[in-house]
XYZ file of N, CA and C in Angstrom:
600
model
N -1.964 8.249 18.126
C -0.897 9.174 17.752
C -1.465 10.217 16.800
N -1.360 11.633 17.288
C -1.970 12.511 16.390
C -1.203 12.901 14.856
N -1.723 13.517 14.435
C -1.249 13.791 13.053
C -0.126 14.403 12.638
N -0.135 15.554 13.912
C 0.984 16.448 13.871
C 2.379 15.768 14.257
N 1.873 14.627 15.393
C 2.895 14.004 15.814
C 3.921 13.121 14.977
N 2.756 12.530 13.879
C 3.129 11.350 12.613
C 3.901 12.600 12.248
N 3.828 13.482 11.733
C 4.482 14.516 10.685
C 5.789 14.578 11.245
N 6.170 15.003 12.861
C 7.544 15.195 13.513
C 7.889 13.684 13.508
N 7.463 12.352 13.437
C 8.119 11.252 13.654
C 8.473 10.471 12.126
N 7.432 10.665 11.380
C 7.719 10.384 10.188
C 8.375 10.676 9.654
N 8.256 11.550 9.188
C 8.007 13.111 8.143
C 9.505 13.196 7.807
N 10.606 11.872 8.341
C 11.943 12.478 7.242
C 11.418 11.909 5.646
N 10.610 12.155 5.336
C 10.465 12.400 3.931
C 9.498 10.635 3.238
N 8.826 10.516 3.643
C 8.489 9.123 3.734
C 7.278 9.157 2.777
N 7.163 8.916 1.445
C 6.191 8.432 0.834
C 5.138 7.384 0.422
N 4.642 7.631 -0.296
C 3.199 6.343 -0.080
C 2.807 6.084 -1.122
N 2.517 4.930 -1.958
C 2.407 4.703 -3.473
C 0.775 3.331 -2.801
N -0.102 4.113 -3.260
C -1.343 3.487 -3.022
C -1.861 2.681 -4.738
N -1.604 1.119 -4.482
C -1.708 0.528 -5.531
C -3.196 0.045 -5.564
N -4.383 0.317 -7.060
C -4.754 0.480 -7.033
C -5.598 -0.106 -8.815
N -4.557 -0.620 -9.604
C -4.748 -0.934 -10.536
C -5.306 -2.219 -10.996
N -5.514 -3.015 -9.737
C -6.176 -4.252 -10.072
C -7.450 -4.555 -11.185
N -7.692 -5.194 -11.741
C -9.003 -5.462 -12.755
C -10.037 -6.449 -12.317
N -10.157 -6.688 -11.109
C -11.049 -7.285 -10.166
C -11.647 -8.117 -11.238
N -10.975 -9.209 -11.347
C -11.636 -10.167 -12.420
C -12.455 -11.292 -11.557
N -11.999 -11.579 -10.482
C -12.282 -12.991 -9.518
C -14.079 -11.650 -8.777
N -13.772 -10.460 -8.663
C -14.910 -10.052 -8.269
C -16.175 -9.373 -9.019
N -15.706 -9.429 -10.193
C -16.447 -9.299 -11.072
C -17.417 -7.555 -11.232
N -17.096 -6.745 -10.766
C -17.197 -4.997 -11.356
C -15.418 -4.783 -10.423
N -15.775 -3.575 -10.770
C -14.449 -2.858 -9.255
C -14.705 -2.629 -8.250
N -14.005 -3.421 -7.587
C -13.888 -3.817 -5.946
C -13.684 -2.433 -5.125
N -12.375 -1.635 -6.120
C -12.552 -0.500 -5.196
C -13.410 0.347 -4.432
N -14.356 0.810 -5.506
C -15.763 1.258 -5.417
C -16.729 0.639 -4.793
N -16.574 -0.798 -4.077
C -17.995 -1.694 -4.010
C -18.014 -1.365 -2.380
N -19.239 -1.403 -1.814
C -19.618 -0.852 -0.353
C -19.135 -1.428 0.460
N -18.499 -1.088 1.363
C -17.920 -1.491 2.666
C -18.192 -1.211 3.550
N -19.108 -1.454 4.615
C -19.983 -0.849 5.870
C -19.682 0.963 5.178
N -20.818 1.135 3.903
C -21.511 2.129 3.892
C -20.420 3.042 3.145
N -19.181 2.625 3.033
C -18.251 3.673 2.255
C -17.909 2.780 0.995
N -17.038 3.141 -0.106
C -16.192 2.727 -0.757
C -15.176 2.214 -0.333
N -14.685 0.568 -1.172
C -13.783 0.352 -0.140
C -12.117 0.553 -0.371
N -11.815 1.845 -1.262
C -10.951 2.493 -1.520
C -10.643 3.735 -0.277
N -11.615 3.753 0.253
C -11.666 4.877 1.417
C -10.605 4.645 2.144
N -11.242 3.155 3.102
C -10.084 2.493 4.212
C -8.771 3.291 4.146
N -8.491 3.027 2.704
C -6.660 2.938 2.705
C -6.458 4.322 2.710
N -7.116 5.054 1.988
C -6.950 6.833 2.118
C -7.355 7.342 3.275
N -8.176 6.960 4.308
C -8.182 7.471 5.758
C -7.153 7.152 6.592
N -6.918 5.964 6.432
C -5.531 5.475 7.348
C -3.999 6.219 7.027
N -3.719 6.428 5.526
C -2.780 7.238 5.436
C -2.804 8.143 5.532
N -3.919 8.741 5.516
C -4.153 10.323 5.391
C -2.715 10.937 6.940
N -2.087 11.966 6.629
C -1.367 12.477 7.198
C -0.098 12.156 7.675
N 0.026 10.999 7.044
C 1.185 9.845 7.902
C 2.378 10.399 6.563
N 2.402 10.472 5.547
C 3.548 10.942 4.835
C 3.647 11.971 4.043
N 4.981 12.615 3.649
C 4.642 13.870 2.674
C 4.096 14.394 1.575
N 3.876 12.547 1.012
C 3.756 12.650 -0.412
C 2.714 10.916 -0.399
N 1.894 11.294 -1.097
C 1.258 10.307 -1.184
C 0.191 10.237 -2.670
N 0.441 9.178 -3.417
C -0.344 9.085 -4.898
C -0.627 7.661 -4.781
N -1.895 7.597 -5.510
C -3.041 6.708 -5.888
C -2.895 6.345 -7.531
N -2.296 5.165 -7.966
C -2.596 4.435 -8.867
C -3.223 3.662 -9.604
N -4.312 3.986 -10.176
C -4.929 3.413 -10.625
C -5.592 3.284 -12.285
N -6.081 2.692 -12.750
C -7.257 2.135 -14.016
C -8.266 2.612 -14.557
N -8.818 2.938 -13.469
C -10.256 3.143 -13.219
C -10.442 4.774 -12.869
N -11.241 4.929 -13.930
C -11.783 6.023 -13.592
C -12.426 6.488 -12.608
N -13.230 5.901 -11.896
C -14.393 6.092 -11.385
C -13.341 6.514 -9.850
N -12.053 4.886 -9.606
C -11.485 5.947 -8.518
C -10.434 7.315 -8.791
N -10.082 7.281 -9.595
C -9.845 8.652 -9.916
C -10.414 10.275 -9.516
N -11.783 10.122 -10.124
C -12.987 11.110 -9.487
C -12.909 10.404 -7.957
N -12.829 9.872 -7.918
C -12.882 9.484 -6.018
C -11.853 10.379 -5.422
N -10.856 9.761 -5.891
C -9.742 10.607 -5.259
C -9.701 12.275 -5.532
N -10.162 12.519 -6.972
C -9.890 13.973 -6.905
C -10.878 14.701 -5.427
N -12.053 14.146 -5.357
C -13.047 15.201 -4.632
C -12.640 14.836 -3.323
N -11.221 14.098 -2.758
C -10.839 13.980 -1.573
C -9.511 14.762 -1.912
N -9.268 15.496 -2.831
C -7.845 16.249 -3.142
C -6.479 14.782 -2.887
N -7.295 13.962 -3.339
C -5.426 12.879 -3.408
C -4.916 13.133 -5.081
N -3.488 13.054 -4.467
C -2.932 13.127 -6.075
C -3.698 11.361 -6.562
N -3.946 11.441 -8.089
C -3.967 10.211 -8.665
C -3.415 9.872 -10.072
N -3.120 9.060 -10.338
C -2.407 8.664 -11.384
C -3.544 7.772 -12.281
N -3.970 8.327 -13.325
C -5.001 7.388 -14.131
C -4.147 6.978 -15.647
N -3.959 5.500 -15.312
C -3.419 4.844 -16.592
C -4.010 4.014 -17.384
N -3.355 3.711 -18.333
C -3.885 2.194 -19.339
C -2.831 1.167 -19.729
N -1.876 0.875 -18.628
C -0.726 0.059 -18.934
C -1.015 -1.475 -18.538
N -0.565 -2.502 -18.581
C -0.838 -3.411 -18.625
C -0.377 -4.463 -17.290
N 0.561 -3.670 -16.749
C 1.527 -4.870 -16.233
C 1.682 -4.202 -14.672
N 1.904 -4.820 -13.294
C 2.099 -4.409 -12.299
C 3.520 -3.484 -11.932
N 4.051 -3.826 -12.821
C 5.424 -3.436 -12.901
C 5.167 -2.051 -13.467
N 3.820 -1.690 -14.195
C 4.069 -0.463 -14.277
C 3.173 0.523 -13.424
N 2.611 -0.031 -12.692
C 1.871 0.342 -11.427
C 3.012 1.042 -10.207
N 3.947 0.091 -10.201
C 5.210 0.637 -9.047
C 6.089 1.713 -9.764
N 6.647 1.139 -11.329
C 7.200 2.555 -11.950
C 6.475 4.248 -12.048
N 5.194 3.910 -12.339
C 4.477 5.273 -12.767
C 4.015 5.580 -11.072
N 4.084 5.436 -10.038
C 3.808 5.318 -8.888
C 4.965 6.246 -7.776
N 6.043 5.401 -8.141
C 7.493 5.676 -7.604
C 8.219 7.293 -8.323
N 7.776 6.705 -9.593
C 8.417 8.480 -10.321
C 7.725 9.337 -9.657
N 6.353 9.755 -9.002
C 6.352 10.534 -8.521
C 6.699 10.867 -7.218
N 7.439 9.991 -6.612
C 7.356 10.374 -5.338
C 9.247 9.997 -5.227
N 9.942 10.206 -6.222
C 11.624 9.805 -6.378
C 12.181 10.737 -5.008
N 11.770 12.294 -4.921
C 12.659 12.787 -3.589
C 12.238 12.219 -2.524
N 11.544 11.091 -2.137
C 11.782 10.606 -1.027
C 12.573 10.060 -0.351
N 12.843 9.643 0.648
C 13.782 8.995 1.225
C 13.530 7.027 1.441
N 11.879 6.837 1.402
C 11.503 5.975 1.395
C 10.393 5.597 0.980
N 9.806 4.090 0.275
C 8.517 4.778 -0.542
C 7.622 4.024 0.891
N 6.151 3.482 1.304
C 5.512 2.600 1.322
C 4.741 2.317 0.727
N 4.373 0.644 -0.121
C 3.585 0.996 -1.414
C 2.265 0.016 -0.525
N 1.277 0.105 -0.544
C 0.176 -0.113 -0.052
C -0.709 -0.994 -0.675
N -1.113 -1.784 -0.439
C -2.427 -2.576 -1.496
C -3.758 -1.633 -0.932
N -4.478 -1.972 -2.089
C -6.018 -0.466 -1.487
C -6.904 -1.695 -1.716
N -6.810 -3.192 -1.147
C -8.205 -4.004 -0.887
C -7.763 -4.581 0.383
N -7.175 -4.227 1.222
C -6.905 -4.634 2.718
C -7.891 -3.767 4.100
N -9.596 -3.706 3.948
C -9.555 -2.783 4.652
C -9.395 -2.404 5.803
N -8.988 -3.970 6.753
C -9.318 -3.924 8.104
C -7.764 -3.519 8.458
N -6.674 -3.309 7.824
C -5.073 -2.815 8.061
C -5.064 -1.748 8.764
N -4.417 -1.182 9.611
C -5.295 -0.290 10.703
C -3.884 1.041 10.506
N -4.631 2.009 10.974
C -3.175 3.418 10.711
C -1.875 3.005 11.846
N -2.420 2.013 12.868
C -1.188 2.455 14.123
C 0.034 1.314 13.277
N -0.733 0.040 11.879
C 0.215 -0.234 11.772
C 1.306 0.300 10.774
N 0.685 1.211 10.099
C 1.024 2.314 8.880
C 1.889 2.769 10.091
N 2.167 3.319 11.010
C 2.763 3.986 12.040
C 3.990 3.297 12.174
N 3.183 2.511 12.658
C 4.551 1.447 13.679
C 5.505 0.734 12.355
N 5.145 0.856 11.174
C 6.533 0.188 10.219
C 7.003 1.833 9.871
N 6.653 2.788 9.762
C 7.604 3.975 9.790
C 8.333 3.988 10.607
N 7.839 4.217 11.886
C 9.061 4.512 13.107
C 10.107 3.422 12.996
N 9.757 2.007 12.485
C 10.643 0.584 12.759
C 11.681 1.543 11.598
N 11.434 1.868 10.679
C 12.286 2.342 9.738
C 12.501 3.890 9.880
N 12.418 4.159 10.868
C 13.294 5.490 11.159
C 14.734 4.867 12.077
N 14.441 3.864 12.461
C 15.224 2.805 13.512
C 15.869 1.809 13.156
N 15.749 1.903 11.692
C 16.525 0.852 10.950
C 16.216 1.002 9.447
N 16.706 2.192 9.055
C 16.607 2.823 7.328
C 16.640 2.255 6.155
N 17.996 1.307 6.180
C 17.970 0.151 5.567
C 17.117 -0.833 4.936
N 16.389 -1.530 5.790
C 15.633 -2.156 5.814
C 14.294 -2.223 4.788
N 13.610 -3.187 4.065
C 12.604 -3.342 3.733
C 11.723 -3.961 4.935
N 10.954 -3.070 5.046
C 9.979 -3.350 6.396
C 8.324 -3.662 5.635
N 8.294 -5.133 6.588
C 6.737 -5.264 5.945
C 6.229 -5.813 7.223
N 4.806 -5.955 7.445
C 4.225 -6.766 8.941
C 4.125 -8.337 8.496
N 4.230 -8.754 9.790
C 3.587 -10.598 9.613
C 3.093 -10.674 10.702
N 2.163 -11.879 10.522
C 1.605 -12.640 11.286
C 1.598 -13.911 11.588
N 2.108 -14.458 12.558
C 1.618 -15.593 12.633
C 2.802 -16.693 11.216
N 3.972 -15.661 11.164
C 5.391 -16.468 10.522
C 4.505 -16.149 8.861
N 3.427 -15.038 8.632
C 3.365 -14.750 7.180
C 3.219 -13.276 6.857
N 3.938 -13.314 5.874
C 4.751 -11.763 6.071
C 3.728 -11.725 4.752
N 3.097 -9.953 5.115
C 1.909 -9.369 3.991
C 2.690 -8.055 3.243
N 1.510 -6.963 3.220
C 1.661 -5.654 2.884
C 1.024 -4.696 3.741
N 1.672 -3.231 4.206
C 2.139 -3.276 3.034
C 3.574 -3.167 2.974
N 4.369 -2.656 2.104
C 5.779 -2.852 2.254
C 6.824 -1.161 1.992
N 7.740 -1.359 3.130
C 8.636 0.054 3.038
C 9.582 0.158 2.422
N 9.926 0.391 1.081
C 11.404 -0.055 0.845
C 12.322 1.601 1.171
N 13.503 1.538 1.368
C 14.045 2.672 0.966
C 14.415 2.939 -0.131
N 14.921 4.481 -0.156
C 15.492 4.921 -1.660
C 16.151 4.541 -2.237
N 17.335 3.777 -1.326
C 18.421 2.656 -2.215
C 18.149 1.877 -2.753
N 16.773 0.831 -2.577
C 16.409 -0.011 -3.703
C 14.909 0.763 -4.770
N 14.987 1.954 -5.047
C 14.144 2.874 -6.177
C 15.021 2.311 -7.212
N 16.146 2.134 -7.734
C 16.122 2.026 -9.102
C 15.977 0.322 -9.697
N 16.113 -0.274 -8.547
C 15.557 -1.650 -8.744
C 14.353 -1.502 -8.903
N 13.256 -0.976 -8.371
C 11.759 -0.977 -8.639
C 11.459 -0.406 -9.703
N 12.187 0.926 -10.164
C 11.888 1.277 -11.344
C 12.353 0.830 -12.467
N 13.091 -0.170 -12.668
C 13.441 -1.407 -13.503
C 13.106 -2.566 -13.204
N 11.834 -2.993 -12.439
C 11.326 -4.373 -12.433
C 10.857 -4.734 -13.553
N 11.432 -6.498 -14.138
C 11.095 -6.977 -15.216
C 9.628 -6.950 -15.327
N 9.162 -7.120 -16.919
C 7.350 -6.870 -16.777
C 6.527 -7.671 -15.874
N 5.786 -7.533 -15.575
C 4.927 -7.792 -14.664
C 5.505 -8.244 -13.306
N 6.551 -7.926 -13.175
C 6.798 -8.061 -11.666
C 6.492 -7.416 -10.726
N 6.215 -7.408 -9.705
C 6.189 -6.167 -8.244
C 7.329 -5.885 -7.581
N 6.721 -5.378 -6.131
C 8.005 -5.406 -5.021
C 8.481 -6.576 -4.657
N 7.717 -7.607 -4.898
C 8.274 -9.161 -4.284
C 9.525 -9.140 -4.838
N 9.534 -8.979 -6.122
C 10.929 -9.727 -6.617
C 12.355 -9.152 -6.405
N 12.083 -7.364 -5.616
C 13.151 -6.966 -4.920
C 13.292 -7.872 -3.811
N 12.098 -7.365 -3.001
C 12.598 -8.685 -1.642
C 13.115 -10.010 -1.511
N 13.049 -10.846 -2.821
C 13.700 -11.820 -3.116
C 14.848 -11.423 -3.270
N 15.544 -10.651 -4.091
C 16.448 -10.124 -4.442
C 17.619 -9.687 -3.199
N 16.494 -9.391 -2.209
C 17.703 -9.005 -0.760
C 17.231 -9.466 0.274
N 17.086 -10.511 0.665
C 16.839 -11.178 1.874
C 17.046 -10.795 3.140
N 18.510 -10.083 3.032
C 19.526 -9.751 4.192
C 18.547 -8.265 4.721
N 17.872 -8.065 3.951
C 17.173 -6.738 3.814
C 16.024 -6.955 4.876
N 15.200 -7.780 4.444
C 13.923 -7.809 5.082
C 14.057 -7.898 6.554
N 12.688 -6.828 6.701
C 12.309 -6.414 8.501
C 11.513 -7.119 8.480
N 10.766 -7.228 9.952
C 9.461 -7.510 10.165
C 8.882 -6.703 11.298
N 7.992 -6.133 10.518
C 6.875 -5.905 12.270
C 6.108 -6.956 12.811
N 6.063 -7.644 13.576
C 5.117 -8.237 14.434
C 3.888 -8.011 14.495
N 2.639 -8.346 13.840
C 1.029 -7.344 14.753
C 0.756 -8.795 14.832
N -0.511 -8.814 15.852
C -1.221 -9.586 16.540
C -2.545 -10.144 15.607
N -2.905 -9.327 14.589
C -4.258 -9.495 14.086
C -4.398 -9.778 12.803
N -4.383 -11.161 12.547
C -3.852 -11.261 10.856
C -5.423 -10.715 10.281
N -6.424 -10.275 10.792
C -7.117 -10.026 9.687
C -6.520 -8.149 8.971
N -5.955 -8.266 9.424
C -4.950 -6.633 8.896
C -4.794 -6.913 7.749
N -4.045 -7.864 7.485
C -3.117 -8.243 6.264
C -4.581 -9.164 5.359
N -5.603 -9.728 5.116
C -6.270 -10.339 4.652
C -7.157 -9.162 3.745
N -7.168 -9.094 2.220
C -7.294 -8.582 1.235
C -8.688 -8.963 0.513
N -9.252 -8.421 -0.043
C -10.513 -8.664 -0.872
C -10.577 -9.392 -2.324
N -10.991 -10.223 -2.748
C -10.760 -10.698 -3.980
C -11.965 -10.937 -4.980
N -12.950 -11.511 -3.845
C -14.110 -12.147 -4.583
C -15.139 -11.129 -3.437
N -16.728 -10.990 -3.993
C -17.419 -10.764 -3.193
C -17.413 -11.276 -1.953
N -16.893 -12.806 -2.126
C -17.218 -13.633 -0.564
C -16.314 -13.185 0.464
N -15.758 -12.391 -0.108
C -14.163 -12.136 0.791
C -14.641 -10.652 1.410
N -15.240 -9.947 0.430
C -16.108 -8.731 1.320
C -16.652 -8.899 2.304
N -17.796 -9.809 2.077
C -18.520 -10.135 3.169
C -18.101 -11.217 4.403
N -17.217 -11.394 4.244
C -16.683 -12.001 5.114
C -15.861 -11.204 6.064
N -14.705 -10.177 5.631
C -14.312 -9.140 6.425
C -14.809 -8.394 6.834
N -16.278 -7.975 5.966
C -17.751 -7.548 6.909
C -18.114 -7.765 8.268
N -17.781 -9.406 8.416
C -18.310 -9.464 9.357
C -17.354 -9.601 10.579
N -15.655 -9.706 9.730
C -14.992 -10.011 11.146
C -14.667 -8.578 11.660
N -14.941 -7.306 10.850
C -14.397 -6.106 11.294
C -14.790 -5.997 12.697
């Protein structure tokens, strides 16, 4: 699906909150930055969205992706807050005229754009909805909420995330279906690099 096309199918106003603030303690430097068949593995998630929504910002800690993002022109958000909860607040304020956010984890790299795709359109088709993918009866990231639940996210207790909306509305939750749970399987430790290394 081309780009222009995402823009006419998407494009009622659909934003993207690329989370990014992790302190890679289990991997010991930042994961973002660490090589991934030859790129950074902050890239993944900024190629796959690239063009899919109107508005799209990068949250993060770290400097280093910061300068990453600027010399790819992404908006980024460089903080020193403590808590995940303020990863989705300082994240979400910028992108409030949307109609819907999707907030993204940036250590998933094998998550592929058609499925960035296919939970937009599910939620052009059902607005409502918090739309996330599963596999295999386990539901990942990343996750769509709409604008009706923004002021719940921007009042999540400290250190909470999006989970604790989705707890919060059950009746809410979508699912996309994909076939390939290594989509949804995330980086933590070096061993986990090299391991999605090799199943890419």
């Amino acid at each position: 699906m081309s780009i222009l096309l995402v823009s006419s199918l998407s494009g009622k106003n659909a934003a993207c909150v690329i989370m990014a603030s992790g302190a890679s303690k289990r991997f010991g430097s930042n994961k973002l930055m660490a090589d991934f068949d030859g790129m950074p593995l902050i890239k993944r998630i900024l190629d796959i969205t690239e063009g899919c929504f109107t508005r799209r910002v990068v949250v993060t800690r770290h400097e280093e992706v910061r300068a990453y993002c600027a010399g790819r022109n992404v908006d980024c958000i460089l903080h020193d807050l403590p808590y995940r909860s303020d990863t989705v607040r300082l994240g979400l304020t910028r992108v409030l005229e949307s109609d819907r956010c999707m907030f993204c984890q940036s250590d998933q790299p094998l998550l592929s754009r058609e499925t960035i795709l296919s939970l937009l359109e599910s939620a052009e088709n059902d607005p409502v909805g918090i739309w996330r993918p599963r596999t295999h009866g386990e539901p990942g990231s990343p996750v769509l909420f709409p604008a009706s639940l923004y002021p719940e996210l921007l009042s999540l207790p400290e250190g909470k995330g999006g989970s604790y909306v989705i707890k919060a509305h059950p009746e809410l939750e979508r699912y996309l279906e994909i076939s390939d749970a290594r989509e949804l399987m995330d980086v933590d430790t070096q061993e986990d690099l090299e391991r999605l290394l090799c199943l890419k």
